[in-house]
């Protein structure tokens, strides 16, 4: 099981229910394929550095999870097929990145 992190940007014209459905779709895909969710974060609507599909903002979401390596190809294919997703990036985390992510999560919990 490898440790991964995915950040994806959803189209800003989506309603709250459409955003929830999309996020749930990708979360369900991971759990059905043997992944274990470590953390989910909704970063909200953010301004983009440059226009993507003529949009200047997007809804950012972060998933941190552990999964077998063969799951990632199908997972990214689902992102490519969904027109609600403007951009996505999945990164395999090494031990230092995992430790940093844990420290970041504990800081966020302390603020809340």
PDB file of N, CA and C in Angstrom, residues 14-16 39 41 56 69 72 76 87 102:
ATOM      1  N   UNK A  14     -20.682  24.878 -10.655  1.00  0.00           N
ATOM      2  CA  UNK A  14     -21.424  23.765 -10.062  1.00  0.00           C
ATOM      3  C   UNK A  14     -22.150  24.208  -8.795  1.00  0.00           C
ATOM      4  N   UNK A  15     -23.295  23.582  -8.543  1.00  0.00           N
ATOM      5  CA  UNK A  15     -24.026  23.845  -7.305  1.00  0.00           C
ATOM      6  C   UNK A  15     -23.394  23.043  -6.166  1.00  0.00           C
ATOM      7  N   UNK A  16     -23.796  23.338  -4.944  1.00  0.00           N
ATOM      8  CA  UNK A  16     -23.258  22.620  -3.783  1.00  0.00           C
ATOM      9  C   UNK A  16     -23.541  21.127  -3.862  1.00  0.00           C
ATOM     10  N   UNK A  39      -7.404  11.399   4.833  1.00  0.00           N
ATOM     11  CA  UNK A  39      -7.881  12.750   5.080  1.00  0.00           C
ATOM     12  C   UNK A  39      -8.592  13.289   3.845  1.00  0.00           C
ATOM     13  N   UNK A  41     -10.087  17.191   2.486  1.00  0.00           N
ATOM     14  CA  UNK A  41     -10.191  18.611   2.803  1.00  0.00           C
ATOM     15  C   UNK A  41     -10.896  19.333   1.669  1.00  0.00           C
ATOM     16  N   UNK A  56     -11.879  31.606 -14.153  1.00  0.00           N
ATOM     17  CA  UNK A  56     -10.825  32.245 -13.373  1.00  0.00           C
ATOM     18  C   UNK A  56     -10.780  31.754 -11.922  1.00  0.00           C
ATOM     19  N   UNK A  69      -0.887   0.408  -5.883  1.00  0.00           N
ATOM     20  CA  UNK A  69      -0.466   1.203  -7.033  1.00  0.00           C
ATOM     21  C   UNK A  69      -1.321   1.034  -8.270  1.00  0.00           C
ATOM     22  N   UNK A  72      -4.436   3.560  -9.166  1.00  0.00           N
ATOM     23  CA  UNK A  72      -4.260   4.951  -9.573  1.00  0.00           C
ATOM     24  C   UNK A  72      -4.606   5.180 -11.046  1.00  0.00           C
ATOM     25  N   UNK A  76      -7.343   7.985 -12.061  1.00  0.00           N
ATOM     26  CA  UNK A  76      -7.073   9.155 -12.897  1.00  0.00           C
ATOM     27  C   UNK A  76      -7.912   9.136 -14.172  1.00  0.00           C
ATOM     28  N   UNK A  87      -8.927  20.315 -13.398  1.00  0.00           N
ATOM     29  CA  UNK A  87      -7.547  19.843 -13.277  1.00  0.00           C
ATOM     30  C   UNK A  87      -7.462  18.896 -12.083  1.00  0.00           C
ATOM     31  N   UNK A 102       1.002  14.821   8.149  1.00  0.00           N
ATOM     32  CA  UNK A 102       0.468  14.573   9.489  1.00  0.00           C
ATOM     33  C   UNK A 102       0.615  15.805  10.371  1.00  0.00           C
TER      34      UNK A 102
END
